[in-house]
Structures are given as C-alpha cells and as structure tokens.
Short mmCIF file of C-alpha atoms and ligand atoms in Angstrom, two decimals:
data_model
loop_
_atom_site.label_atom_id
_atom_site.label_comp_id
_atom_site.label_asym_id
_atom_site.label_seq_id
_atom_site.Cartn_x
_atom_site.Cartn_y
_atom_site.Cartn_z
CA UNK A 1 12.35 1.96 10.99
CA UNK A 2 10.35 0.39 8.04
CA UNK A 3 6.88 -0.87 8.32
CA UNK A 4 8.25 -3.40 5.97
CA UNK A 5 10.04 -5.16 8.98
CA UNK A 6 6.74 -6.10 10.31
CA UNK A 7 4.11 -8.60 9.42
CA UNK A 8 0.91 -6.86 10.19
CA UNK A 9 -1.56 -8.93 11.68
CA UNK A 10 -4.14 -6.24 12.87
CA UNK A 11 -6.39 -5.65 9.85
CA UNK A 12 -9.56 -5.81 12.11
CA UNK A 13 -7.99 -2.34 13.19
CA UNK A 14 -7.28 -1.10 10.09
CA UNK A 15 -6.09 -1.94 6.73
CA UNK A 16 -3.60 -0.18 4.25
CA UNK A 17 -5.10 2.40 2.24
CA UNK A 18 -5.26 1.06 -1.39
CA UNK A 19 -3.12 3.01 -3.93
CA UNK A 20 -5.95 3.33 -6.27
CA UNK A 21 -8.12 4.77 -3.47
CA UNK A 22 -5.27 7.23 -2.72
CA UNK A 23 -5.06 8.30 -6.37
CA UNK A 24 -8.61 8.81 -6.55
CA UNK A 25 -8.38 11.01 -3.38
CA UNK A 26 -5.37 13.03 -4.86
CA UNK A 27 -7.30 13.65 -8.22
CA UNK A 28 -10.38 15.13 -6.49
CA UNK A 29 -8.19 17.06 -4.00
CA UNK A 30 -6.30 18.78 -6.89
CA UNK A 31 -8.92 18.89 -9.59
CA UNK A 32 -12.41 19.02 -8.19
CA UNK A 33 -11.65 21.15 -4.94
CA UNK A 34 -14.47 23.45 -5.36
CA UNK A 35 -17.18 23.52 -2.68
CA UNK A 36 -20.12 21.86 -4.45
CA UNK A 37 -22.56 24.31 -2.49
CA UNK A 38 -20.92 27.34 -4.36
CA UNK A 39 -22.64 29.01 -7.57
CA UNK A 40 -20.20 28.97 -10.39
CA UNK A 41 -19.00 26.46 -12.93
CA UNK A 42 -16.51 24.62 -11.05
CA UNK A 43 -18.94 24.22 -8.08
CA UNK A 44 -21.66 22.84 -10.56
CA UNK A 45 -18.95 20.26 -11.87
CA UNK A 46 -18.17 19.30 -8.27
CA UNK A 47 -22.12 18.95 -7.55
CA UNK A 48 -22.22 16.55 -10.45
CA UNK A 49 -19.36 14.65 -9.07
CA UNK A 50 -20.93 14.40 -5.41
CA UNK A 51 -24.00 12.88 -6.83
CA UNK A 52 -21.95 10.45 -8.94
CA UNK A 53 -19.95 9.49 -5.89
CA UNK A 54 -23.10 8.86 -3.94
CA UNK A 55 -24.33 6.76 -6.78
CA UNK A 56 -21.18 4.76 -6.79
CA UNK A 57 -21.08 4.19 -3.08
CA UNK A 58 -24.69 3.20 -3.09
CA UNK A 59 -24.28 0.81 -6.03
CA UNK A 60 -21.56 -1.01 -4.17
CA UNK A 61 -24.06 -1.90 -1.55
CA UNK A 62 -27.36 -2.09 -3.58
CA UNK A 63 -28.61 1.29 -2.33
CA UNK A 64 -30.11 4.52 -3.67
CA UNK A 65 -27.69 7.67 -3.77
CA UNK A 66 -29.87 9.30 -1.45
CA UNK A 67 -29.57 6.55 1.09
CA UNK A 68 -25.99 7.13 1.46
CA UNK A 69 -24.74 9.52 4.28
CA UNK A 70 -20.91 10.14 4.02
CA UNK A 71 -19.13 10.10 7.36
CA UNK A 72 -15.86 10.18 9.00
CA UNK A 73 -16.21 6.38 9.93
CA UNK A 74 -17.82 3.53 11.98
CA UNK A 75 -18.09 5.56 15.17
CA UNK A 76 -19.83 8.56 13.69
CA UNK A 77 -22.14 6.29 11.51
CA UNK A 78 -22.93 4.17 14.63
CA UNK A 79 -23.89 7.29 16.68
CA UNK A 80 -25.71 8.82 14.05
CA UNK A 81 -27.85 5.88 13.65
CA UNK A 82 -28.46 5.17 17.25
CA UNK A 83 -28.85 8.78 18.68
CA UNK A 84 -30.42 10.08 15.26
CA UNK A 85 -33.28 7.38 15.61
CA UNK A 86 -34.02 7.68 19.15
CA UNK A 87 -33.81 11.57 19.16
CA UNK A 88 -37.02 11.08 16.74
CA UNK A 89 -38.47 8.46 18.62
CA UNK A 90 -41.88 9.05 20.29
CA UNK A 91 -43.33 7.36 23.23
CA UNK A 92 -44.78 4.70 23.52
CA UNK A 93 -42.31 3.58 20.78
CA UNK A 94 -38.97 4.91 22.35
CA UNK A 95 -36.92 1.92 23.69
CA UNK A 96 -33.76 0.48 22.31
CA UNK A 97 -32.41 -2.89 22.19
CA UNK A 98 -28.77 -3.67 21.43
CA UNK A 99 -26.50 -6.82 21.93
CA UNK A 100 -24.15 -6.97 24.56
CA UNK A 101 -21.27 -7.24 22.22
CA UNK A 102 -21.61 -4.05 20.08
CA UNK A 103 -18.73 -1.90 19.45
CA UNK A 104 -18.23 1.01 21.92
CA UNK A 105 -19.59 3.37 19.59
CA UNK A 106 -23.12 1.81 20.06
CA UNK A 107 -22.69 0.54 23.49
CA UNK A 108 -21.51 3.88 25.02
CA UNK A 109 -24.15 5.64 23.00
CA UNK A 110 -26.93 3.41 24.29
CA UNK A 111 -25.41 3.90 27.81
CA UNK A 112 -25.69 7.57 27.58
CA UNK A 113 -29.14 7.33 26.23
CA UNK A 114 -29.94 5.16 29.18
CA UNK A 115 -28.54 7.71 31.60
CA UNK A 116 -30.75 10.26 30.03
CA UNK A 117 -33.88 8.31 30.55
CA UNK A 118 -34.15 6.07 27.40
CA UNK A 119 -35.00 2.32 28.29
CA UNK A 120 -32.27 0.20 26.67
CA UNK A 121 -32.12 -3.69 26.69
CA UNK A 122 -28.86 -5.57 26.17
CA UNK A 123 -29.40 -8.90 24.49
CA UNK A 124 -27.13 -11.71 25.88
CA UNK A 125 -24.92 -13.95 23.65
CA UNK A 126 -24.11 -17.52 23.77
CA UNK A 127 -20.70 -18.96 25.02
CA UNK A 128 -19.51 -18.71 21.32
CA UNK A 129 -20.60 -15.24 21.06
CA UNK A 130 -23.78 -15.48 19.04
CA UNK A 131 -26.51 -13.14 19.87
CA UNK A 132 -29.44 -15.14 21.73
CA UNK A 133 -32.57 -14.75 19.32
CA UNK A 134 -35.10 -15.99 21.88
CA UNK A 135 -33.82 -13.43 24.49
CA UNK A 136 -33.79 -10.89 21.67
CA UNK A 137 -37.31 -11.72 20.70
CA UNK A 138 -38.48 -11.11 24.34
CA UNK A 139 -36.73 -7.69 24.54
CA UNK A 140 -38.25 -6.57 21.17
CA UNK A 141 -41.92 -5.13 21.46
CA UNK A 142 -44.18 -2.53 20.27
CA UNK A 143 -42.25 -0.02 22.47
CA UNK A 144 -39.09 -0.92 20.40
CA UNK A 145 -37.77 2.05 18.32
CA UNK A 146 -34.50 0.45 17.08
CA UNK A 147 -32.70 -2.76 17.34
CA UNK A 148 -28.85 -2.40 16.89
CA UNK A 149 -26.96 -5.75 16.28
CA UNK A 150 -23.65 -5.83 14.24
CA UNK A 151 -22.99 -8.17 11.36
CA UNK A 152 -19.59 -9.80 12.75
CA UNK A 153 -18.02 -8.81 16.00
CA UNK A 154 -14.81 -6.76 15.93
CA UNK A 155 -13.02 -9.10 18.58
CA UNK A 156 -13.88 -12.40 17.85
CA UNK A 157 -15.31 -12.23 14.11
CA UNK A 158 -18.33 -14.17 15.17
CA UNK A 159 -21.02 -13.51 12.79
CA UNK A 160 -24.49 -12.65 13.93
CA UNK A 161 -27.81 -13.85 12.55
CA UNK A 162 -28.52 -10.46 11.03
CA UNK A 163 -31.44 -11.67 8.81
CA UNK A 164 -33.33 -13.15 11.62
CA UNK A 165 -32.57 -10.01 13.82
CA UNK A 166 -34.07 -7.88 11.12
CA UNK A 167 -37.25 -10.14 10.92
CA UNK A 168 -37.71 -9.81 14.78
CA UNK A 169 -37.14 -6.14 14.46
CA UNK A 170 -39.75 -5.59 11.65
CA UNK A 171 -42.37 -8.01 13.02
CA UNK A 172 -42.66 -5.78 16.08
CA UNK A 173 -42.66 -2.46 13.82
CA UNK A 174 -39.02 -1.53 14.92
CA UNK A 175 -36.21 -0.33 12.72
CA UNK A 176 -32.94 -2.36 12.40
CA UNK A 177 -29.48 -1.10 12.45
CA UNK A 178 -26.55 -3.10 11.42
CA UNK A 179 -22.89 -2.24 12.13
CA UNK A 180 -21.23 -4.04 9.17
CA UNK A 181 -17.82 -2.56 9.41
CA UNK A 182 -16.18 -5.89 9.89
CA UNK A 183 -18.06 -7.67 7.48
CA UNK A 184 -17.58 -5.62 4.33
CA UNK A 185 -14.82 -7.08 2.11
CA UNK A 186 -15.13 -10.47 3.44
CA UNK A 187 -18.90 -11.06 3.00
CA UNK A 188 -21.50 -9.54 0.58
CA UNK A 189 -23.19 -6.76 2.29
CA UNK A 190 -26.46 -5.39 1.03
CA UNK A 191 -28.69 -3.84 3.50
CA UNK A 192 -31.95 -4.41 1.70
CA UNK A 193 -30.98 -8.08 1.29
CA UNK A 194 -30.33 -8.20 4.93
CA UNK A 195 -33.39 -6.27 6.10
CA UNK A 196 -31.12 -3.35 7.60
CA UNK A 197 -32.68 -0.16 7.83
CA UNK A 198 -29.52 1.56 8.76
CA UNK A 199 -26.08 -0.06 8.18
CA UNK A 200 -22.55 1.19 9.10
CA UNK A 201 -19.35 1.11 6.99
CA UNK A 202 -15.81 2.36 7.77
CA UNK A 203 -13.53 2.82 4.85
CA UNK A 204 -10.23 2.10 6.81
CA UNK A 205 -11.22 -1.35 7.27
CA UNK A 206 -11.03 -2.48 3.55
CA UNK A 207 -8.67 -0.13 1.94
CA UNK A 208 -10.15 3.41 2.06
CA UNK A 209 -8.45 6.27 3.82
CA UNK A 210 -8.99 6.59 7.61
CA UNK A 211 -11.52 9.09 8.51
CA UNK A 212 -14.10 7.82 5.84
CA UNK A 213 -17.37 5.88 6.25
CA UNK A 214 -21.08 5.53 5.34
CA UNK A 215 -24.18 5.36 6.91
CA UNK A 216 -26.86 3.67 4.89
CA UNK A 217 -30.11 5.30 5.87
CA UNK A 218 -33.28 3.80 4.26
CA UNK A 219 -35.36 6.49 2.63
CA UNK A 220 -38.36 6.23 4.91
CA UNK A 221 -36.57 6.77 8.13
CA UNK A 222 -36.78 9.71 10.41
CA UNK A 223 -33.18 10.27 11.50
CA UNK A 224 -31.81 13.48 13.29
CA UNK A 225 -28.66 14.84 12.36
CA UNK A 226 -25.80 14.93 14.89
CA UNK A 227 -23.61 17.33 13.05
CA UNK A 228 -25.68 20.32 12.28
CA UNK A 229 -25.26 23.46 10.42
CA UNK A 230 -25.89 22.89 6.84
CA UNK A 231 -28.05 21.18 4.28
CA UNK A 232 -25.32 18.70 3.13
CA UNK A 233 -25.50 14.84 2.82
CA UNK A 234 -29.24 15.11 2.52
CA UNK A 235 -29.48 17.22 5.78
CA UNK A 236 -27.93 14.18 7.84
CA UNK A 237 -24.43 15.68 8.28
CA UNK A 238 -23.52 19.44 7.98
CA UNK A 239 -20.14 20.54 6.59
CA UNK A 240 -18.46 21.01 3.39
CA UNK A 241 -18.48 17.71 1.42
CA UNK A 242 -15.18 15.67 1.43
CA UNK A 243 -15.25 14.68 -2.25
CA UNK A 244 -11.70 13.34 -2.13
CA UNK A 245 -12.60 11.06 0.78
CA UNK A 246 -15.75 9.99 -0.98
CA UNK A 247 -13.90 9.28 -4.31
CA UNK A 248 -11.29 7.35 -2.48
CA UNK A 249 -13.96 5.49 -0.52
CA UNK A 250 -16.05 4.66 -3.76
CA UNK A 251 -12.93 3.21 -5.11
CA UNK A 252 -12.13 1.17 -2.21
CA UNK A 253 -15.63 -0.20 -1.96
CA UNK A 254 -15.67 -1.30 -5.64
CA UNK A 255 -12.31 -3.02 -5.19
CA UNK A 256 -13.31 -4.66 -2.07
CA UNK A 257 -16.45 -6.09 -3.57
CA UNK A 258 -14.49 -7.24 -6.50
CA UNK A 259 -12.09 -9.36 -4.17
CA UNK A 260 -14.63 -10.54 -1.86
CA UNK A 261 -14.53 -14.22 -1.25
CA UNK A 262 -11.67 -14.86 -3.82
CA UNK A 263 -8.93 -13.52 -1.61
CA UNK A 264 -10.34 -14.70 1.66
CA UNK A 265 -10.25 -18.55 1.13
CA UNK A 266 -6.79 -19.03 1.68
CA UNK A 267 -6.62 -16.73 4.72
CA UNK A 268 -9.11 -18.96 6.42
CA UNK A 269 -7.04 -21.86 5.93
CA UNK A 270 -4.18 -20.13 7.39
CA UNK A 271 -6.13 -18.76 10.19
CA UNK A 272 -7.25 -22.36 11.15
CA UNK A 273 -3.51 -23.38 10.43
CA UNK A 274 -2.41 -21.23 13.28
CA UNK A 275 -5.37 -22.38 15.72
CA UNK A 276 -4.33 -25.96 15.07
CA UNK A 277 -0.80 -25.62 15.75
CA UNK A 278 -1.28 -23.63 18.82
CA UNK A 279 -3.91 -26.06 20.09
CA UNK A 280 -1.58 -28.98 19.31
CA UNK A 281 1.30 -27.39 21.25
CA UNK A 282 -0.60 -25.63 24.10
CA UNK A 283 -3.72 -27.69 24.53
CA UNK A 284 -5.49 -26.62 27.88
CA UNK A 285 -3.54 -23.51 28.14
CA UNK A 286 -5.36 -21.75 25.30
CA UNK A 287 -8.91 -20.94 24.37
CA UNK A 288 -9.90 -19.92 20.82
CA UNK A 289 -12.96 -17.36 21.82
CA UNK A 290 -15.79 -17.92 19.48
CA UNK A 291 -14.38 -20.97 17.64
CA UNK A 292 -17.68 -22.81 18.02
CA UNK A 293 -19.63 -20.36 15.68
CA UNK A 294 -19.40 -19.15 12.19
CA UNK A 295 -16.78 -16.68 12.00
CA UNK A 296 -15.00 -14.26 9.59
CA UNK A 297 -12.04 -15.87 7.76
CA UNK A 298 -9.38 -13.60 9.18
CA UNK A 299 -9.75 -13.26 12.83
CA UNK A 300 -8.45 -15.38 15.59
CA UNK A 301 -9.07 -14.31 19.32
CA UNK A 302 -7.03 -16.38 21.43
CA UNK A 303 -6.80 -16.33 25.18
CA UNK A 304 -3.52 -17.70 26.69
CA UNK A 305 -4.28 -18.67 30.36
CA UNK A 306 -2.45 -17.30 33.40
CA UNK A 307 -0.61 -14.69 31.43
CA UNK A 308 -1.37 -11.14 30.12
CA UNK A 309 -2.38 -10.85 26.48
CA UNK A 310 -0.48 -7.52 26.35
CA UNK A 311 2.87 -9.20 27.41
CA UNK A 312 2.48 -11.77 24.53
CA UNK A 313 1.43 -8.86 22.12
CA UNK A 314 4.65 -6.91 23.21
CA UNK A 315 6.84 -9.62 22.59
CA UNK A 316 5.39 -10.67 19.39
CA UNK A 317 5.84 -6.93 18.57
CA UNK A 318 9.48 -7.10 19.14
CA UNK A 319 9.88 -10.15 17.15
CA UNK A 320 8.13 -8.28 14.19
CA UNK A 321 4.55 -9.20 14.33
CA UNK A 322 1.83 -6.66 15.06
CA UNK A 323 -0.99 -8.27 16.69
CA UNK A 324 -4.15 -6.71 18.60
CA UNK A 325 -5.42 -7.02 22.19
CA UNK A 326 -9.14 -7.68 22.50
CA UNK A 327 -9.99 -4.53 20.58
CA UNK A 328 -7.89 -1.50 19.52
CA UNK A 329 -10.92 0.71 19.97
CA UNK A 330 -11.49 -0.10 23.61
CA UNK A 331 -11.20 2.77 25.93
CA UNK A 332 -8.35 1.59 28.31
CA UNK A 333 -7.01 -1.02 26.05
CA UNK A 334 -6.01 -3.28 29.18
CA UNK A 335 -9.48 -3.54 30.40
CA UNK A 336 -10.85 -7.13 30.09
CA UNK A 337 -13.18 -7.16 27.07
CA UNK A 338 -16.80 -6.79 27.54
CA UNK A 339 -17.38 -9.03 24.45
CA UNK A 340 -15.42 -12.00 26.18
CA UNK A 341 -17.42 -11.08 29.72
CA UNK A 342 -20.69 -11.38 27.76
CA UNK A 343 -19.77 -14.83 26.40
CA UNK A 344 -19.14 -15.99 29.94
CA UNK A 345 -15.11 -15.74 30.12
CA UNK A 346 -13.39 -15.54 33.18
CA UNK A 347 -11.47 -12.46 33.94
CA UNK A 348 -8.43 -14.27 33.69
CA UNK A 349 -9.26 -15.73 30.30
CA UNK A 350 -10.08 -12.23 28.94
CA UNK A 351 -7.12 -10.69 30.39
CA UNK A 352 -4.86 -13.32 28.47
CA UNK A 353 -6.31 -12.54 25.07
CA UNK A 354 -4.89 -11.39 21.91
CA UNK A 355 -6.79 -10.89 18.48
CA UNK A 356 -4.80 -11.77 15.51
CA UNK A 357 -6.50 -10.50 12.17
CA UNK A 358 -4.67 -11.32 9.10
CA UNK A 359 -4.80 -9.43 5.65
CA UNK A 360 -5.04 -11.19 2.12
CA UNK A 361 -1.39 -11.00 1.52
CA UNK A 362 -0.45 -13.36 4.76
CA UNK A 363 1.79 -16.24 4.04
CA UNK A 364 2.07 -19.75 5.32
CA UNK A 365 5.55 -19.07 6.37
CA UNK A 366 4.61 -16.04 8.40
CA UNK A 367 1.82 -18.00 10.06
CA UNK A 368 3.99 -20.72 11.19
CA UNK A 369 6.77 -18.40 12.35
CA UNK A 370 3.78 -16.48 14.56
CA UNK A 371 2.70 -19.84 15.84
CA UNK A 372 6.09 -20.82 17.05
CA UNK A 373 6.68 -17.30 18.57
CA UNK A 374 3.46 -17.64 20.66
CA UNK A 375 4.40 -21.04 21.86
CA UNK A 376 7.85 -20.07 22.91
CA UNK A 377 6.63 -16.74 24.33
CA UNK A 378 3.98 -18.53 26.44
CA UNK A 379 6.28 -21.23 27.63
CA UNK A 380 8.61 -18.52 28.56
CA UNK A 381 6.13 -16.29 30.33
CA UNK A 382 4.81 -19.18 32.22
CA UNK A 383 8.26 -20.44 33.15
CA UNK A 384 7.23 -23.90 31.39
CA UNK A 385 10.18 -26.05 29.97
C1 PLP B 1 -17.52 -3.25 14.56
C2 PLP B 1 -17.02 -1.88 14.43
N1 PLP B 1 -17.77 -0.86 14.71
C3 PLP B 1 -17.25 0.56 14.60
C4 PLP B 1 -15.88 0.74 14.58
C5 PLP B 1 -15.39 2.04 14.73
O1 PLP B 1 -14.75 2.54 13.22
P1 PLP B 1 -13.90 3.66 13.16
O2 PLP B 1 -12.77 3.40 13.88
O3 PLP B 1 -13.92 4.04 11.79
O4 PLP B 1 -14.66 5.02 13.75
C6 PLP B 1 -14.90 -0.09 14.55
C7 PLP B 1 -13.45 -0.03 14.52
O5 PLP B 1 -12.90 -0.92 14.85
C8 PLP B 1 -15.60 -1.67 14.43
O6 PLP B 1 -14.72 -2.61 14.41
#
C-alpha cells in the first residue's frame, strides 16, 4: 500500500521529513562521522561543525549557541526543563506551576514530582481552552521555582498568552518554560522575545527527522542534567553528539522559518471551510473545541456528539483520510482528553472528538471530500436519515 493513497491530516502528530533535511543528515552521517570528543584532525573538524550547528539552531530562534541543548524531541526537552529546574530548586523557592492542559511530558513529570513531595499548582483554563491568567497569578509566588505553560495546545491548537505568563513568572522571580512544539513553523518563536527562560521544540513537527529536538536553556539557568555520563551539550545531555540529527534539524528550522506565515494563510481558510461546512450540515450535533479562542491555523478539534471519535477516525481512515484522536501522544489513546476535561467538556463530548491537523499541501477538494465523509459517517453512525 502506498502512502500516496492517503490524505494526511495529522500534522500535529508529525510532519514528513523534508528532503533537504534528509540530505543534510546523509551528508553528516557519511562525511562528518567522527566523534567530536576525540583528538585527531577529523574530530577537530567535527567539533567545529558541532559549534556551527548550534550557532545555526540558535540563530533560528534568536538564541546563543550555548543556549541550545540538542535532544531527542519534545518529550525529552520538556522533562529536562521541568525535572532539571526542580532538581536545582531550593526551599523556599521550590514549587512548580503548570497549566492543566500541558502535554503529558510536562503533566506526568509534574505528577511524578508531586508524588515525590514537590508542591505543584495546576492553573485552570477557560471554556475555550485559554489559561486563566488571574488564577495563574494567584498560584505564582516567591515560592515558585518554575512556571510551565505551552505556546499552543497540541489537541485544540489554542494559543496561550505566553508573554503575559512570562511577565507573571518573572514578577515573582520564577523562571518560565514554554513548550513551543506546536507553534514553531506556524508562528514566530523567539524565546527572548516571549520572555521564556526555557523553550521546547521538536523537529518532527516541522519537517526535521523524528528523534530530534531542542531545549533552549537561557544562560543563567541552573539546570540539572537528566542524562548523565559525559560533558556533551554543555553538560546538560551526555552521549556522543548526533551531528547528523543536528544538521537535519538546523535545515528544517531554517526552512520552516522561511515558510512561516506564507504557507499557512490558505490552510487557515480551508480549516475554517471544513468547520463551517460541518456546522451547517450537523449544527448542534458537533462542537468545535477551542473555536472561541485564537488558534493555530491548521488544527480543528471536533466533537461529534453521541458517537465515538475513534469510530469516526477509523471510517475516515478506510476512506483514505488520516486524522488524529484528541492527542496521538496520550497514554491509552481512547481515554477522554485531559485538555477537553479542563475546558469543562462532558465525558461524552470528549469521547466523540477527532483532531484534524492539516499540512501546507492540503487542497480545497480534499477538505470538501473530508467534510462530506464526516457528515455521511456521522449520520450513518447515529442512524440518522
Ligand atoms: C505540545 C507538545 N509537547 C511535547 C510533545 C512531545 O514531542 P515528541 O513526540 O517529539 O517527544 C508533543 C508531541 O506531540 C507536543 O505536541
């Protein structure tokens, strides 16, 4: 079976790797294979490349090369940020504040820290999925070590007021971690402009290879490494450096930045077209989660009432459309989403949801076909005429 038979509408879970990134990967894997920690001419060349690649990854987000820690992706970066900062936190400044809609990488790490004795506060969100800044303000204090609030939610695409969150954290003397995994490529992402002290990116979401990512780590942070055993990545992540992954990631970051804004305007129009067509045909039978807030241009989170989202997703798959459920990264994908629960959705709304996330190549014909399939499947599953 060929992947070409399918219309891929699951970009929030992972984008195809860009050929230019793959070419850079191959070049580094075959030409610059030396371990940069060794002591011979090829190692010295590799070390020079290592620094240059950190410079390029840093430049793409307005950061210094020494502020870039290369990781295996969003999960590792999130865990390094939260665990690493809390490990260095000293009483009385040793509390953690996160939003209730963080990715599981942050959420489960926060829960683990809580079980180990850390005081964790979970900031609620509004019905449209935006963090409640007043509630957050009440939770952040001189006892807060770190605030972690994502840029754009991976299930709904809802944008968070990251600049205000940074100000609240800093006013209390706390550090701010921003998971910008979904925002990069669609929006300008610059940690210094946002006011983020730590920021997570995952290459697989914008055309880098799977297993590549970054933690931006502002120079004055005190961060404990999670992977120990060597001095690599400024001491924050041990292990022989993956120059090939870095080269591919640097290329993907540069290309994503160059495209940003330009490729998404028409996608937003098509995302809106899908939602309008569904609303017109199915009215009260659906809900567009997060529609009341500013959102990423490519994500639509739709609850089909009184059916299971999984049944819808399977039927769409059989008809050639790949869509997500609430979140492909959720442990036990059929569990109702913690994000929709935090937005006050009923169990039923949450269980009936699918996540459509378009890529830049989506066409009007494909969107119209998808809409008609959703309408037909829904009527069939509900036994409606
Ligand atoms: C917002 C967010 N954070 C973190 C992650 C985890 O990234 P990775 O799969 O690269 O570990 C994801 C993955 O979907 C995500 O959407």
